[in-house]
Amino acid sequence: MKTAFVSDIHGNLTALEAVLADIDLHKVDEIVCLGDTVGYGPQPRECLALVRKRCNLVLMGNHENAVLNGAEHFTPLARIAIDWTSQQLRDPDILRYLSSLRPAKKYRGALLVHGSVRDPLFDYVREADSPWMFYRLVQTLREDFKGFELCFVGHNHRAFLGTEVGYIFPHSGDDSPRTKFHLENQKAYVSIGSVGQPRDGDRRASWVLYDGESVEFHRVEYDRQITVDLIHEAGLPEFLADRLLYGE
Ligand code: ZN
């Protein structure tokens, strides 16, 4: 059973199409999206339509939540973007679909969350968090999160693997498009990075392949100038275009 994980597409259709083309080369059985399909980027409708068509399971991210419930916690620039995004998504069918999503799900023995186990919608898993603390939280905080060996997270836009002994950054200092790690039944969480707005210093789109025994981190090049031009055309903040060019 091969599962592809994508997350934080953020309205970047060109990046999403490039990632799906790469996923298709690997003949996966299912595709899972960990949320934030919309927000920041210029093509939220197109990305939602493609995710609905291609993904077997989709989580709610904090940006979908902001479209439905408002964006008080957002920075001023993020709020400009979410206001614009909400205008694009004014459609009863789309809003009904977004309302049906949840920020955490159990999936084939693993736990999937958009944010973290402390708060599946808003909290971030960061490298500064000790893995030990993470597992203590898994064991104590939420009755329904107990007993999981493996947790997949999005939201932080950074690709890395956290285990009980520390963190591994798959692409630090090298350009290889993929890096594979065997899990060997150890407890781990897999931060799968962002398709549409990476912030780990690697501007290529990120996705992860999981086959039940190993995780393989993938990075994919795409024509980011197309998205940059569309951000300008839409009148979205310049900062959102700059981020794509630097991957920060
Ligand atoms: Zn995000």
PDB file of C-alpha atoms and ligand atoms in Angstrom:
ATOM      1  CA  MET A   1       0.000   0.000   0.000  1.00  0.00           C
ATOM      2  CA  LYS A   2       1.601   3.259  -1.127  1.00  0.00           C
ATOM      3  CA  THR A   3       0.244   6.580   0.102  1.00  0.00           C
ATOM      4  CA  ALA A   4       1.323  10.027  -1.076  1.00  0.00           C
ATOM      5  CA  PHE A   5       0.992  12.905   1.392  1.00  0.00           C
ATOM      6  CA  VAL A   6       0.626  16.521   0.307  1.00  0.00           C
ATOM      7  CA  SER A   7      -0.079  19.592   2.429  1.00  0.00           C
ATOM      8  CA  ASP A   8      -0.193  23.389   2.434  1.00  0.00           C
ATOM      9  CA  ILE A   9      -0.854  23.806  -1.271  1.00  0.00           C
ATOM     10  CA  HIS A  10      -2.024  27.366  -0.589  1.00  0.00           C
ATOM     11  CA  GLY A  11      -3.618  28.099  -3.933  1.00  0.00           C
ATOM     12  CA  ASN A  12      -0.448  27.361  -5.919  1.00  0.00           C
ATOM     13  CA  LEU A  13      -1.869  25.312  -8.795  1.00  0.00           C
ATOM     14  CA  THR A  14       1.365  25.114 -10.814  1.00  0.00           C
ATOM     15  CA  ALA A  15       3.156  23.560  -7.824  1.00  0.00           C
ATOM     16  CA  LEU A  16       0.255  21.167  -7.181  1.00  0.00           C
ATOM     17  CA  GLU A  17       0.168  19.987 -10.800  1.00  0.00           C
ATOM     18  CA  ALA A  18       3.929  19.351 -10.763  1.00  0.00           C
ATOM     19  CA  VAL A  19       3.643  17.365  -7.519  1.00  0.00           C
ATOM     20  CA  LEU A  20       0.714  15.287  -8.807  1.00  0.00           C
ATOM     21  CA  ALA A  21       2.661  14.500 -11.987  1.00  0.00           C
ATOM     22  CA  ASP A  22       5.585  13.278  -9.844  1.00  0.00           C
ATOM     23  CA  ILE A  23       3.227  11.276  -7.595  1.00  0.00           C
ATOM     24  CA  ASP A  24       1.716   9.622 -10.675  1.00  0.00           C
ATOM     25  CA  LEU A  25       5.161   8.311 -11.655  1.00  0.00           C
ATOM     26  CA  HIS A  26       5.206   6.362  -8.356  1.00  0.00           C
ATOM     27  CA  LYS A  27       1.906   4.542  -8.892  1.00  0.00           C
ATOM     28  CA  VAL A  28       0.490   5.271  -5.453  1.00  0.00           C
ATOM     29  CA  ASP A  29      -2.734   3.749  -4.141  1.00  0.00           C
ATOM     30  CA  GLU A  30      -3.999   6.810  -2.304  1.00  0.00           C
ATOM     31  CA  ILE A  31      -3.294  10.513  -1.917  1.00  0.00           C
ATOM     32  CA  VAL A  32      -3.868  12.307   1.396  1.00  0.00           C
ATOM     33  CA  CYS A  33      -3.948  16.094   1.822  1.00  0.00           C
ATOM     34  CA  LEU A  34      -3.228  17.509   5.292  1.00  0.00           C
ATOM     35  CA  GLY A  35      -4.995  20.864   4.801  1.00  0.00           C
ATOM     36  CA  ASP A  36      -4.403  24.504   3.803  1.00  0.00           C
ATOM     37  CA  THR A  37      -5.314  23.832   0.204  1.00  0.00           C
ATOM     38  CA  VAL A  38      -6.301  27.516  -0.044  1.00  0.00           C
ATOM     39  CA  GLY A  39      -4.999  30.835   1.320  1.00  0.00           C
ATOM     40  CA  TYR A  40      -2.049  33.043   0.203  1.00  0.00           C
ATOM     41  CA  GLY A  41      -1.980  31.774  -3.392  1.00  0.00           C
ATOM     42  CA  PRO A  42      -3.796  32.986  -6.531  1.00  0.00           C
ATOM     43  CA  GLN A  43      -5.760  29.849  -7.554  1.00  0.00           C
ATOM     44  CA  PRO A  44      -7.746  28.575  -4.545  1.00  0.00           C
ATOM     45  CA  ARG A  45     -10.759  27.375  -6.575  1.00  0.00           C
ATOM     46  CA  GLU A  46      -8.643  25.417  -9.030  1.00  0.00           C
ATOM     47  CA  CYS A  47      -6.586  23.835  -6.243  1.00  0.00           C
ATOM     48  CA  LEU A  48      -9.686  22.828  -4.294  1.00  0.00           C
ATOM     49  CA  ALA A  49     -11.257  21.275  -7.386  1.00  0.00           C
ATOM     50  CA  LEU A  50      -8.110  19.263  -8.123  1.00  0.00           C
ATOM     51  CA  VAL A  51      -7.691  18.137  -4.501  1.00  0.00           C
ATOM     52  CA  ARG A  52     -11.324  17.012  -4.381  1.00  0.00           C
ATOM     53  CA  LYS A  53     -10.785  15.063  -7.576  1.00  0.00           C
ATOM     54  CA  ARG A  54      -7.435  13.461  -6.738  1.00  0.00           C
ATOM     55  CA  CYS A  55      -7.212  13.046  -2.949  1.00  0.00           C
ATOM     56  CA  ASN A  56      -8.808  10.173  -1.044  1.00  0.00           C
ATOM     57  CA  LEU A  57      -8.670  11.992   2.269  1.00  0.00           C
ATOM     58  CA  VAL A  58      -8.476  15.744   2.914  1.00  0.00           C
ATOM     59  CA  LEU A  59      -8.029  17.529   6.250  1.00  0.00           C
ATOM     60  CA  MET A  60      -9.130  21.015   7.198  1.00  0.00           C
ATOM     61  CA  GLY A  61      -6.322  23.544   7.661  1.00  0.00           C
ATOM     62  CA  ASN A  62      -6.413  26.814   9.551  1.00  0.00           C
ATOM     63  CA  HIS A  63      -6.888  28.658   6.239  1.00  0.00           C
ATOM     64  CA  GLU A  64     -10.030  26.677   5.367  1.00  0.00           C
ATOM     65  CA  ASN A  65     -11.205  27.401   8.891  1.00  0.00           C
ATOM     66  CA  ALA A  66     -10.495  31.129   8.361  1.00  0.00           C
ATOM     67  CA  VAL A  67     -12.589  31.151   5.170  1.00  0.00           C
ATOM     68  CA  LEU A  68     -15.500  29.689   7.157  1.00  0.00           C
ATOM     69  CA  ASN A  69     -15.083  31.338  10.560  1.00  0.00           C
ATOM     70  CA  GLY A  70     -12.956  34.475  10.125  1.00  0.00           C
ATOM     71  CA  ALA A  71      -9.260  35.214  10.507  1.00  0.00           C
ATOM     72  CA  GLU A  72      -8.808  37.120  13.771  1.00  0.00           C
ATOM     73  CA  HIS A  73      -5.576  35.274  14.600  1.00  0.00           C
ATOM     74  CA  PHE A  74      -3.944  36.035  11.243  1.00  0.00           C
ATOM     75  CA  THR A  75      -1.241  38.621  10.598  1.00  0.00           C
ATOM     76  CA  PRO A  76      -2.414  41.694   8.596  1.00  0.00           C
ATOM     77  CA  LEU A  77      -0.859  40.383   5.343  1.00  0.00           C
ATOM     78  CA  ALA A  78      -2.371  36.917   5.808  1.00  0.00           C
ATOM     79  CA  ARG A  79      -5.727  38.568   6.467  1.00  0.00           C
ATOM     80  CA  ILE A  80      -5.556  40.504   3.180  1.00  0.00           C
ATOM     81  CA  ALA A  81      -4.930  37.190   1.426  1.00  0.00           C
ATOM     82  CA  ILE A  82      -7.703  35.319   3.240  1.00  0.00           C
ATOM     83  CA  ASP A  83     -10.218  38.101   2.503  1.00  0.00           C
ATOM     84  CA  TRP A  84      -9.327  37.808  -1.186  1.00  0.00           C
ATOM     85  CA  THR A  85      -9.510  33.996  -0.985  1.00  0.00           C
ATOM     86  CA  SER A  86     -12.909  34.083   0.721  1.00  0.00           C
ATOM     87  CA  GLN A  87     -14.249  36.212  -2.154  1.00  0.00           C
ATOM     88  CA  GLN A  88     -13.092  33.567  -4.644  1.00  0.00           C
ATOM     89  CA  LEU A  89     -14.765  30.766  -2.699  1.00  0.00           C
ATOM     90  CA  ARG A  90     -18.245  32.292  -2.316  1.00  0.00           C
ATOM     91  CA  ASP A  91     -20.103  29.259  -3.575  1.00  0.00           C
ATOM     92  CA  PRO A  92     -22.526  27.159  -1.491  1.00  0.00           C
ATOM     93  CA  ASP A  93     -21.087  23.871  -2.774  1.00  0.00           C
ATOM     94  CA  ILE A  94     -17.515  24.899  -1.917  1.00  0.00           C
ATOM     95  CA  LEU A  95     -18.479  26.206   1.524  1.00  0.00           C
ATOM     96  CA  ARG A  96     -20.443  23.028   2.288  1.00  0.00           C
ATOM     97  CA  TYR A  97     -17.422  20.963   1.264  1.00  0.00           C
ATOM     98  CA  LEU A  98     -15.038  23.024   3.438  1.00  0.00           C
ATOM     99  CA  SER A  99     -17.428  22.661   6.408  1.00  0.00           C
ATOM    100  CA  SER A 100     -17.301  18.876   6.047  1.00  0.00           C
ATOM    101  CA  LEU A 101     -13.510  18.727   6.603  1.00  0.00           C
ATOM    102  CA  ARG A 102     -11.850  17.881   9.950  1.00  0.00           C
ATOM    103  CA  PRO A 103      -8.335  18.866  11.143  1.00  0.00           C
ATOM    104  CA  ALA A 104      -7.453  15.419  12.548  1.00  0.00           C
ATOM    105  CA  LYS A 105      -8.142  11.867  11.378  1.00  0.00           C
ATOM    106  CA  LYS A 106      -6.993   8.343  12.071  1.00  0.00           C
ATOM    107  CA  TYR A 107      -5.705   6.698   8.930  1.00  0.00           C
ATOM    108  CA  ARG A 108      -4.424   3.107   8.577  1.00  0.00           C
ATOM    109  CA  GLY A 109      -2.899   3.008  12.058  1.00  0.00           C
ATOM    110  CA  ALA A 110      -1.411   6.498  11.832  1.00  0.00           C
ATOM    111  CA  LEU A 111      -2.637   9.812  13.174  1.00  0.00           C
ATOM    112  CA  LEU A 112      -3.010  12.684  10.748  1.00  0.00           C
ATOM    113  CA  VAL A 113      -3.235  16.294  11.930  1.00  0.00           C
ATOM    114  CA  HIS A 114      -2.940  19.623  10.168  1.00  0.00           C
ATOM    115  CA  GLY A 115      -1.213  21.370  13.096  1.00  0.00           C
ATOM    116  CA  SER A 116      -0.124  19.296  16.096  1.00  0.00           C
ATOM    117  CA  VAL A 117      -1.525  16.923  18.687  1.00  0.00           C
ATOM    118  CA  ARG A 118      -1.825  19.817  21.145  1.00  0.00           C
ATOM    119  CA  ASP A 119      -4.135  21.623  18.764  1.00  0.00           C
ATOM    120  CA  PRO A 120      -4.814  19.986  15.380  1.00  0.00           C
ATOM    121  CA  LEU A 121      -5.827  23.227  13.711  1.00  0.00           C
ATOM    122  CA  PHE A 122      -3.555  26.029  14.955  1.00  0.00           C
ATOM    123  CA  ASP A 123      -0.496  24.725  16.846  1.00  0.00           C
ATOM    124  CA  TYR A 124       2.845  24.131  15.115  1.00  0.00           C
ATOM    125  CA  VAL A 125       5.204  21.167  15.443  1.00  0.00           C
ATOM    126  CA  ARG A 126       8.626  22.821  15.430  1.00  0.00           C
ATOM    127  CA  GLU A 127      12.129  21.440  15.491  1.00  0.00           C
ATOM    128  CA  ALA A 128      12.571  23.199  18.838  1.00  0.00           C
ATOM    129  CA  ASP A 129       9.983  20.862  20.413  1.00  0.00           C
ATOM    130  CA  SER A 130      11.644  17.844  21.944  1.00  0.00           C
ATOM    131  CA  PRO A 131      10.420  14.559  20.443  1.00  0.00           C
ATOM    132  CA  TRP A 132      10.039  13.269  23.985  1.00  0.00           C
ATOM    133  CA  MET A 133       7.637  16.093  24.787  1.00  0.00           C
ATOM    134  CA  PHE A 134       5.709  15.323  21.651  1.00  0.00           C
ATOM    135  CA  TYR A 135       5.155  11.709  22.671  1.00  0.00           C
ATOM    136  CA  ARG A 136       4.292  12.606  26.220  1.00  0.00           C
ATOM    137  CA  LEU A 137       1.642  14.847  24.763  1.00  0.00           C
ATOM    138  CA  VAL A 138       0.408  12.071  22.498  1.00  0.00           C
ATOM    139  CA  GLN A 139       0.076   9.785  25.495  1.00  0.00           C
ATOM    140  CA  THR A 140      -1.520  12.218  27.910  1.00  0.00           C
ATOM    141  CA  LEU A 141      -3.356  15.047  26.218  1.00  0.00           C
ATOM    142  CA  ARG A 142      -6.005  13.503  24.079  1.00  0.00           C
ATOM    143  CA  GLU A 143      -7.719  10.228  24.798  1.00  0.00           C
ATOM    144  CA  ASP A 144      -8.505   9.772  21.113  1.00  0.00           C
ATOM    145  CA  PHE A 145      -4.860  10.369  20.103  1.00  0.00           C
ATOM    146  CA  LYS A 146      -3.431   7.581  22.263  1.00  0.00           C
ATOM    147  CA  GLY A 147      -1.558   4.565  21.008  1.00  0.00           C
ATOM    148  CA  PHE A 148      -0.262   5.935  17.710  1.00  0.00           C
ATOM    149  CA  GLU A 149       3.294   5.171  16.640  1.00  0.00           C
ATOM    150  CA  LEU A 150       3.212   7.421  13.644  1.00  0.00           C
ATOM    151  CA  CYS A 151       1.867  10.927  13.111  1.00  0.00           C
ATOM    152  CA  PHE A 152       1.835  12.943   9.892  1.00  0.00           C
ATOM    153  CA  VAL A 153       1.660  16.739  10.238  1.00  0.00           C
ATOM    154  CA  GLY A 154       1.434  19.748   7.913  1.00  0.00           C
ATOM    155  CA  HIS A 155       1.068  23.455   8.779  1.00  0.00           C
ATOM    156  CA  ASN A 156       4.715  24.325   9.559  1.00  0.00           C
ATOM    157  CA  HIS A 157       5.746  24.240   5.854  1.00  0.00           C
ATOM    158  CA  ARG A 158       8.985  22.426   6.750  1.00  0.00           C
ATOM    159  CA  ALA A 159       9.896  18.869   5.738  1.00  0.00           C
ATOM    160  CA  PHE A 160      11.503  16.771   8.483  1.00  0.00           C
ATOM    161  CA  LEU A 161      11.300  13.509  10.381  1.00  0.00           C
ATOM    162  CA  GLY A 162      11.064  13.518  14.178  1.00  0.00           C
ATOM    163  CA  THR A 163      11.914  10.355  16.115  1.00  0.00           C
ATOM    164  CA  GLU A 164      12.516   9.605  19.781  1.00  0.00           C
ATOM    165  CA  VAL A 165      16.235  10.218  19.278  1.00  0.00           C
ATOM    166  CA  GLY A 166      16.027  13.470  17.344  1.00  0.00           C
ATOM    167  CA  TYR A 167      15.296  15.195  14.096  1.00  0.00           C
ATOM    168  CA  ILE A 168      16.360  14.428  10.590  1.00  0.00           C
ATOM    169  CA  PHE A 169      16.197  17.006   7.815  1.00  0.00           C
ATOM    170  CA  PRO A 170      15.993  15.179   4.527  1.00  0.00           C
ATOM    171  CA  HIS A 171      17.349  17.746   2.112  1.00  0.00           C
ATOM    172  CA  SER A 172      19.720  19.883   4.137  1.00  0.00           C
ATOM    173  CA  GLY A 173      22.627  20.880   1.934  1.00  0.00           C
ATOM    174  CA  ASP A 174      21.866  18.667  -1.029  1.00  0.00           C
ATOM    175  CA  ASP A 175      19.788  18.957  -4.164  1.00  0.00           C
ATOM    176  CA  SER A 176      18.693  15.346  -4.493  1.00  0.00           C
ATOM    177  CA  PRO A 177      14.993  15.114  -5.281  1.00  0.00           C
ATOM    178  CA  ARG A 178      14.290  12.356  -2.746  1.00  0.00           C
ATOM    179  CA  THR A 179      15.513  10.941   0.564  1.00  0.00           C
ATOM    180  CA  LYS A 180      14.237   7.695   2.119  1.00  0.00           C
ATOM    181  CA  PHE A 181      14.114   6.642   5.784  1.00  0.00           C
ATOM    182  CA  HIS A 182      13.154   3.246   7.164  1.00  0.00           C
ATOM    183  CA  LEU A 183      10.924   3.577  10.202  1.00  0.00           C
ATOM    184  CA  GLU A 184      11.478   0.056  11.645  1.00  0.00           C
ATOM    185  CA  ASN A 185       8.500   0.293  13.999  1.00  0.00           C
ATOM    186  CA  GLN A 186       9.916   3.276  15.853  1.00  0.00           C
ATOM    187  CA  LYS A 187       7.703   6.093  16.978  1.00  0.00           C
ATOM    188  CA  ALA A 188       8.012   8.948  14.548  1.00  0.00           C
ATOM    189  CA  TYR A 189       6.295  11.960  13.235  1.00  0.00           C
ATOM    190  CA  VAL A 190       6.580  13.047   9.714  1.00  0.00           C
ATOM    191  CA  SER A 191       6.359  16.737   8.911  1.00  0.00           C
ATOM    192  CA  ILE A 192       5.692  16.602   5.229  1.00  0.00           C
ATOM    193  CA  GLY A 193       6.462  20.175   4.173  1.00  0.00           C
ATOM    194  CA  SER A 194       4.515  22.412   1.812  1.00  0.00           C
ATOM    195  CA  VAL A 195       3.538  22.017  -1.826  1.00  0.00           C
ATOM    196  CA  GLY A 196       2.760  25.655  -2.515  1.00  0.00           C
ATOM    197  CA  GLN A 197       4.817  27.749  -0.082  1.00  0.00           C
ATOM    198  CA  PRO A 198       7.871  25.930   1.387  1.00  0.00           C
ATOM    199  CA  ARG A 199       9.597  27.676   4.303  1.00  0.00           C
ATOM    200  CA  ASP A 200      12.528  25.348   4.953  1.00  0.00           C
ATOM    201  CA  GLY A 201      14.996  27.064   2.660  1.00  0.00           C
ATOM    202  CA  ASP A 202      14.240  24.715  -0.251  1.00  0.00           C
ATOM    203  CA  ARG A 203      11.885  26.426  -2.673  1.00  0.00           C
ATOM    204  CA  ARG A 204      10.934  23.203  -4.481  1.00  0.00           C
ATOM    205  CA  ALA A 205       7.464  21.758  -3.762  1.00  0.00           C
ATOM    206  CA  SER A 206       7.439  19.035  -1.091  1.00  0.00           C
ATOM    207  CA  TRP A 207       5.555  15.736  -0.804  1.00  0.00           C
ATOM    208  CA  VAL A 208       6.056  12.423   1.031  1.00  0.00           C
ATOM    209  CA  LEU A 209       5.620   8.797  -0.009  1.00  0.00           C
ATOM    210  CA  TYR A 210       4.749   6.264   2.716  1.00  0.00           C
ATOM    211  CA  ASP A 211       4.651   2.515   2.086  1.00  0.00           C
ATOM    212  CA  GLY A 212       3.987   1.193   5.595  1.00  0.00           C
ATOM    213  CA  GLU A 213       7.696   0.679   6.378  1.00  0.00           C
ATOM    214  CA  SER A 214       9.467   3.782   5.155  1.00  0.00           C
ATOM    215  CA  VAL A 215       8.928   7.422   4.344  1.00  0.00           C
ATOM    216  CA  GLU A 216      10.472   9.045   1.316  1.00  0.00           C
ATOM    217  CA  PHE A 217      10.683  12.845   1.153  1.00  0.00           C
ATOM    218  CA  HIS A 218      10.364  14.261  -2.347  1.00  0.00           C
ATOM    219  CA  ARG A 219      11.049  17.727  -3.760  1.00  0.00           C
ATOM    220  CA  VAL A 220       9.771  18.834  -7.143  1.00  0.00           C
ATOM    221  CA  GLU A 221      10.743  21.800  -9.302  1.00  0.00           C
ATOM    222  CA  TYR A 222       7.947  23.812 -10.908  1.00  0.00           C
ATOM    223  CA  ASP A 223       7.611  27.030 -12.874  1.00  0.00           C
ATOM    224  CA  ARG A 224       7.178  29.395  -9.942  1.00  0.00           C
ATOM    225  CA  GLN A 225       7.148  32.452 -12.206  1.00  0.00           C
ATOM    226  CA  ILE A 226       3.632  31.449 -13.344  1.00  0.00           C
ATOM    227  CA  THR A 227       2.397  31.634  -9.742  1.00  0.00           C
ATOM    228  CA  VAL A 228       4.350  34.835  -9.064  1.00  0.00           C
ATOM    229  CA  ASP A 229       2.736  36.533 -12.093  1.00  0.00           C
ATOM    230  CA  LEU A 230      -0.743  35.409 -10.972  1.00  0.00           C
ATOM    231  CA  ILE A 231      -0.098  36.769  -7.457  1.00  0.00           C
ATOM    232  CA  HIS A 232       0.713  40.142  -9.030  1.00  0.00           C
ATOM    233  CA  GLU A 233      -2.362  40.010 -11.303  1.00  0.00           C
ATOM    234  CA  ALA A 234      -4.615  39.242  -8.346  1.00  0.00           C
ATOM    235  CA  GLY A 235      -3.195  42.187  -6.400  1.00  0.00           C
ATOM    236  CA  LEU A 236      -2.132  39.949  -3.522  1.00  0.00           C
ATOM    237  CA  PRO A 237       0.730  41.194  -1.257  1.00  0.00           C
ATOM    238  CA  GLU A 238       4.181  41.178  -2.926  1.00  0.00           C
ATOM    239  CA  PHE A 239       5.612  39.354   0.093  1.00  0.00           C
ATOM    240  CA  LEU A 240       3.675  36.232  -0.965  1.00  0.00           C
ATOM    241  CA  ALA A 241       5.455  36.191  -4.331  1.00  0.00           C
ATOM    242  CA  ASP A 242       8.877  36.823  -2.716  1.00  0.00           C
ATOM    243  CA  ARG A 243       8.422  33.828  -0.393  1.00  0.00           C
ATOM    244  CA  LEU A 244       8.069  31.462  -3.330  1.00  0.00           C
ATOM    245  CA  LEU A 245      11.371  32.664  -4.788  1.00  0.00           C
ATOM    246  CA  TYR A 246      13.316  32.186  -1.562  1.00  0.00           C
ATOM    247  CA  GLY A 247      11.548  29.224   0.043  1.00  0.00           C
ATOM    248  CA  GLU A 248      11.475  30.976   3.405  1.00  0.00           C
TER     249      GLU A 248
HETATM  250 ZN    ZN B   1      -0.125  26.504   5.701  1.00  0.00          ZN
END
